[in-house]
Amino acid sequence: MKARALIKDGVATLKASEAIDHWQKDREKIEAEDLLAFVMGEDPDPDDAIPDKRKREFLQLIDRRATGEPIPYIKGFTEFRGMELISEPGVFVPRDSSDFLAEQAIRRLRKRRAPVHVDLATGAGTIALAVANEVPKASVFGTDLSEEAIGLARRNARALGLKVRFATGDVFGGLPKRIRGTVDVITVHPPYVAKHEVDDLPDEIKDWEPVHTLTDRSKDGLGFVRQTVAEGPAWLDRKGWLLMETDPDRARDVRRVMEDGGFREVRSTKGGDLKITRVIVGRRPA
Ligand SMILES: C[S@@+](CC[C@H](N)C(=O)[O-])C[C@H]1O[C@@H](n2cnc3c(N)ncnc32)[C@H](O)[C@@H]1O
């Protein structure tokens, strides 16, 4: 069977899946091509004949994907800013949308002489590792409540040969006291879905990613944001920045929480592939 026909079959199965969110044009085609390339070890040409064994493997992976299983869990890795990150069930899947958060942190940190960066709720180490990779002079710290996440973040750092001090802890809990008042940039992609909204998420998210990675169980999804705004100033340098990733529906509320917390130069910035990710930025209160 030729690759073209096999991909067509894969696309049909994915399109029929109710577990997948069909929000992006050609998403199913992109995913089917990705899985076939994974099975083959390279991108096949559309006219290439696919051996039966590979065809069976591909169709099995398509069936797994059709149940909602995220592609990074199926493949065991994902790409983020040119890095290959190990991805496993139990830990949040790094999203392309966070590229914009990383980019804003990197831009600010490059301007400092001896930059200090903290990535809260680091998950697989996503933003912290991107900073360590692209701003080698930075001292980078990443924390997460989940031991599983920190274990995976450490494995990712080792595999990439990057130095990040990862620690478990509740919000700022895992950070060494000696960096209080010295942090140039805090990044956070928090669990921001309101408790009652979790059931409305697509199956591919709510059935596969742990609930603590999605929601802080607050009524409005702003519990983690409020705690970061309250405790963040004590960790930030005088000119330090807090950068928070959120979704368009919550951007205004996050902004208000930061302004009410005394942060200066608060702005909602829009970016990423689809220009829908919001990163709310603000400088430490005076
Ligand atoms: C949306 S995920 C983001 C992960 C990572 N920053 C990324 O973008 O790939 C949110 C993360 O917050 C962590 N988390 C949830 N509650 C926490 C808490 N109270 N303190 C620290 N981390 C927490 C979860 O374990 C999860 O890894």
Coordinates of C-alpha atoms and ligand atoms in Angstrom, one line a residue:
M1 CA 0.0 0.0 0.0
K2 CA 1.3 3.5 -0.9
A3 CA 1.9 6.1 1.8
R4 CA -0.7 8.4 0.3
A5 CA -3.5 5.8 0.6
L6 CA -2.4 4.8 4.1
I7 CA -2.5 8.4 5.3
K8 CA -5.9 8.8 3.8
D9 CA -7.1 5.8 5.9
G10 CA -5.5 7.3 9.0
V11 CA -7.1 10.7 8.4
A12 CA -10.6 9.1 8.0
T13 CA -10.2 7.2 11.3
L14 CA -9.0 10.4 13.1
K15 CA -11.8 12.5 11.6
A16 CA -14.3 10.0 13.0
S17 CA -12.9 10.2 16.5
E18 CA -15.0 11.9 19.1
A19 CA -12.2 12.0 21.6
I20 CA -10.1 14.4 19.5
D21 CA -10.8 18.1 19.3
H22 CA -11.0 18.9 15.5
W23 CA -10.3 22.6 16.0
Q24 CA -7.4 23.0 13.6
K25 CA -7.6 22.8 9.8
D26 CA -5.8 19.7 8.5
R27 CA -4.9 18.6 12.1
E28 CA -5.8 14.9 11.3
K29 CA -3.6 15.0 8.2
I30 CA -0.7 16.5 10.0
E31 CA -1.0 13.9 12.8
A32 CA -1.4 10.9 10.4
E33 CA 1.8 12.1 8.5
D34 CA 3.6 12.5 11.8
L35 CA 2.7 9.0 13.0
L36 CA 3.7 7.4 9.6
A37 CA 7.0 9.2 9.7
F38 CA 7.5 8.0 13.3
V39 CA 6.9 4.4 12.3
M40 CA 9.1 4.6 9.2
G41 CA 11.9 6.5 10.9
E42 CA 11.7 9.2 8.1
D43 CA 9.1 11.1 6.1
P44 CA 8.0 8.8 3.3
D45 CA 7.1 10.1 -0.2
P46 CA 3.4 9.8 -1.0
D47 CA 4.2 7.2 -3.7
D48 CA 6.4 5.0 -1.4
A49 CA 5.2 1.5 -0.9
I50 CA 4.8 0.9 2.9
P51 CA 5.7 -2.7 4.0
D52 CA 2.8 -4.6 5.7
K53 CA 4.5 -4.7 9.1
R54 CA 4.9 -0.9 9.1
K55 CA 1.3 -0.5 7.9
R56 CA 0.0 -2.6 10.8
E57 CA 2.1 -0.6 13.3
F58 CA 0.8 2.7 11.8
L59 CA -2.8 1.6 12.0
Q60 CA -2.4 0.5 15.6
L61 CA -1.0 4.0 16.5
I62 CA -3.8 5.6 14.6
D63 CA -6.3 3.6 16.7
R64 CA -4.5 4.7 19.9
R65 CA -4.7 8.3 18.8
A66 CA -8.4 7.9 17.9
T67 CA -9.0 7.1 21.6
G68 CA -7.6 10.5 22.4
E69 CA -4.1 9.5 23.5
P70 CA -1.9 12.5 22.9
I71 CA 0.7 12.0 20.2
P72 CA 3.7 12.9 22.5
Y73 CA 2.6 10.0 24.8
I74 CA 2.4 7.6 21.8
K75 CA 5.8 8.6 20.5
G76 CA 7.4 9.1 23.9
F77 CA 8.7 12.6 23.0
T78 CA 7.8 16.0 21.7
E79 CA 9.6 18.9 20.2
F80 CA 9.8 22.3 21.9
R81 CA 12.0 25.1 20.5
G82 CA 14.2 22.6 18.7
M83 CA 14.7 20.4 21.8
E84 CA 13.4 16.8 22.0
L85 CA 11.6 16.5 25.3
I86 CA 10.6 13.1 26.8
S87 CA 6.9 13.0 27.2
E88 CA 5.1 10.5 29.4
P89 CA 1.6 9.9 30.9
G90 CA 1.3 11.5 34.3
V91 CA 3.0 14.8 33.2
F92 CA 1.5 17.6 31.2
V93 CA 2.3 17.6 27.5
P94 CA 4.3 20.7 26.5
R95 CA 2.3 22.9 24.1
D96 CA 3.4 24.8 21.1
S97 CA 1.6 27.8 22.6
S98 CA 4.2 28.1 25.3
D99 CA 6.8 29.0 22.7
F100 CA 5.6 32.6 23.1
L101 CA 6.1 32.5 26.9
A102 CA 9.6 31.1 26.5
E103 CA 10.4 33.7 23.8
Q104 CA 9.5 36.6 26.0
A105 CA 11.5 35.2 28.9
I106 CA 14.6 34.6 26.7
R107 CA 14.4 38.1 25.2
R108 CA 14.4 39.7 28.7
L109 CA 17.0 37.4 30.2
R110 CA 19.6 37.9 27.4
K111 CA 19.8 41.6 28.4
R112 CA 20.9 40.8 31.9
R113 CA 24.5 40.3 32.9
A114 CA 24.0 37.3 35.3
P115 CA 20.3 36.5 34.8
V116 CA 18.3 34.4 37.2
H117 CA 15.2 32.7 35.9
V118 CA 12.5 30.8 37.8
D119 CA 9.9 28.6 36.0
L120 CA 7.0 27.7 38.3
A121 CA 4.7 24.8 37.5
T122 CA 7.5 23.6 35.2
G123 CA 6.0 20.2 34.3
A124 CA 8.4 18.4 32.0
G125 CA 10.8 21.3 32.5
T126 CA 9.5 23.0 29.3
I127 CA 10.2 26.7 29.7
A128 CA 13.1 26.2 32.1
L129 CA 15.0 24.0 29.6
A130 CA 14.4 26.3 26.7
V131 CA 15.9 29.2 28.8
A132 CA 18.9 27.1 29.8
N133 CA 19.4 26.1 26.2
E134 CA 19.1 29.6 24.7
V135 CA 20.6 31.7 27.5
P136 CA 23.5 29.7 28.8
K137 CA 24.7 32.4 31.2
A138 CA 21.4 32.2 33.1
S139 CA 20.9 30.4 36.4
V140 CA 17.7 28.5 36.0
F141 CA 15.3 27.0 38.6
G142 CA 12.2 25.0 37.9
T143 CA 9.6 23.8 40.5
D144 CA 6.5 21.7 40.4
L145 CA 4.2 20.1 43.0
S146 CA 4.4 16.8 41.2
E147 CA 7.3 14.5 41.9
E148 CA 6.6 12.7 38.6
A149 CA 7.0 16.0 36.7
I150 CA 10.2 16.9 38.4
G151 CA 11.6 13.4 37.8
L152 CA 10.8 13.8 34.1
A153 CA 12.2 17.3 34.0
R154 CA 15.5 16.1 35.5
R155 CA 15.7 13.3 32.9
N156 CA 15.1 15.8 30.2
A157 CA 17.8 18.1 31.5
R158 CA 20.3 15.1 31.6
A159 CA 19.4 13.9 28.1
L160 CA 19.9 17.5 26.8
G161 CA 23.0 18.2 28.8
L162 CA 21.4 21.3 30.3
K163 CA 21.8 22.6 33.9
V164 CA 18.6 23.5 35.6
R165 CA 18.0 23.1 39.4
F166 CA 14.7 21.3 39.5
A167 CA 12.8 20.9 42.9
T168 CA 9.4 19.8 44.0
G169 CA 7.3 22.3 46.0
D170 CA 4.0 24.1 46.2
V171 CA 4.2 27.2 44.0
F172 CA 7.4 28.9 45.3
G173 CA 8.0 26.2 47.9
G174 CA 10.9 24.4 46.3
L175 CA 13.1 27.4 45.7
P176 CA 16.3 28.1 47.6
K177 CA 16.0 31.1 50.0
R178 CA 19.3 32.6 48.8
I179 CA 17.6 33.7 45.5
R180 CA 14.9 35.7 47.2
G181 CA 14.9 39.3 45.7
T182 CA 17.3 38.3 42.8
V183 CA 15.0 36.8 40.2
D184 CA 14.9 38.6 36.8
V185 CA 12.1 36.6 35.3
I186 CA 9.5 34.3 36.7
T187 CA 7.6 32.4 34.1
V188 CA 4.4 30.4 34.8
H189 CA 2.0 28.4 32.7
P190 CA -0.3 27.5 35.5
P191 CA -3.2 25.1 35.7
Y192 CA -5.8 27.7 34.8
V193 CA -9.0 25.9 34.0
A194 CA -11.8 26.6 36.4
K195 CA -12.9 23.6 38.4
H196 CA -16.4 23.4 36.8
E197 CA -14.9 23.8 33.3
V198 CA -12.8 20.6 33.4
D199 CA -15.7 18.4 32.2
D200 CA -16.1 20.6 29.1
L201 CA -12.5 20.0 28.0
P202 CA -12.0 17.6 25.0
D203 CA -11.5 13.9 26.0
E204 CA -8.0 14.0 24.6
I205 CA -7.1 16.4 27.4
K206 CA -9.3 15.5 30.3
D207 CA -9.1 11.7 29.9
W208 CA -5.3 11.7 29.5
E209 CA -3.6 14.5 31.4
P210 CA -3.7 14.5 35.2
V211 CA -6.4 16.9 36.6
H212 CA -3.9 18.8 38.8
T213 CA -2.1 19.9 35.6
L214 CA -5.3 21.4 34.3
T215 CA -7.0 23.1 37.2
D216 CA -6.1 24.5 40.6
R217 CA -9.7 23.6 41.6
S218 CA -10.5 27.3 42.2
K219 CA -13.9 28.5 41.0
D220 CA -12.4 30.9 38.5
G221 CA -9.1 29.2 37.6
L222 CA -7.2 32.1 39.2
G223 CA -6.1 30.5 42.4
F224 CA -2.5 29.8 41.3
V225 CA -2.3 33.2 39.6
R226 CA -3.4 34.9 42.8
Q227 CA -0.8 33.0 44.9
T228 CA 2.0 33.9 42.4
V229 CA 1.0 37.5 42.4
A230 CA 1.0 37.6 46.2
E231 CA 4.3 35.8 46.8
G232 CA 6.2 36.7 43.6
P233 CA 7.4 40.2 44.5
A234 CA 9.5 38.9 47.4
W235 CA 11.4 36.7 44.9
L236 CA 11.8 39.2 42.1
D237 CA 14.7 41.6 41.6
R238 CA 13.7 45.3 41.7
K239 CA 13.4 45.3 37.9
G240 CA 12.2 41.8 37.6
W241 CA 9.3 40.5 35.5
L242 CA 6.4 38.1 36.1
L243 CA 5.2 36.4 32.8
M244 CA 2.0 34.4 32.9
E245 CA 0.6 32.3 30.1
T246 CA -3.2 32.1 29.9
D247 CA -6.0 31.8 27.4
P248 CA -7.9 34.6 25.7
D249 CA -10.9 34.2 28.0
R250 CA -8.9 34.7 31.1
A251 CA -6.4 37.3 30.0
R252 CA -8.4 40.3 31.3
D253 CA -8.8 38.7 34.7
V254 CA -5.2 37.7 35.0
R255 CA -4.2 41.3 34.1
R256 CA -6.6 42.7 36.7
V257 CA -5.1 40.4 39.4
M258 CA -1.6 41.6 38.5
E259 CA -2.6 45.2 38.5
D260 CA -4.4 44.9 41.9
G261 CA -1.3 43.2 43.2
G262 CA 0.7 46.4 42.4
F263 CA 2.6 45.1 39.4
R264 CA 3.8 47.8 37.0
E265 CA 3.8 48.1 33.2
V266 CA 1.2 45.3 33.1
R267 CA 0.4 44.3 29.5
S268 CA -1.5 41.5 27.7
T269 CA 0.6 40.3 24.8
K270 CA -0.6 38.1 22.0
G271 CA 1.5 35.6 20.1
G272 CA 2.2 32.0 19.1
D273 CA 1.4 30.3 15.9
L274 CA -2.3 31.1 16.0
K275 CA -1.9 34.4 17.7
I276 CA -4.3 33.3 20.5
T277 CA -1.9 32.6 23.4
R278 CA -1.9 35.4 25.9
V279 CA 1.1 36.2 28.1
I280 CA 0.4 38.8 30.7
V281 CA 3.6 40.6 31.7
G282 CA 4.3 42.9 34.6
R283 CA 7.2 44.3 36.6
R284 CA 7.6 43.9 40.3
P285 CA 5.7 46.3 42.4
A286 CA 7.8 49.3 43.4
Ligands
LIG1 C1 -0.5 23.6 32.6 S1 0.8 22.6 33.3 C2 2.2 23.4 32.7 C3 3.5 22.6 32.7 C4 4.7 23.3 32.0 N1 4.9 24.6 32.4 C5 4.5 23.3 30.5 O1 4.1 24.4 30.0 O2 4.7 22.3 29.8 C6 0.7 23.1 35.0 C7 1.7 22.4 36.0 O3 1.4 23.0 37.3 C8 1.8 22.0 38.3 N2 1.1 22.3 39.5 C9 -0.2 22.2 39.9 N3 -0.4 22.7 41.1 C10 0.8 23.1 41.6 C11 1.2 23.8 42.8 N4 0.3 24.1 43.8 N5 2.5 24.1 42.9 C12 3.4 23.8 41.9 N6 3.0 23.3 40.7 C13 1.8 22.9 40.6 C14 1.3 20.7 37.6 O4 1.9 19.6 38.1 C15 1.6 20.9 36.1 O5 2.9 20.4 35.8

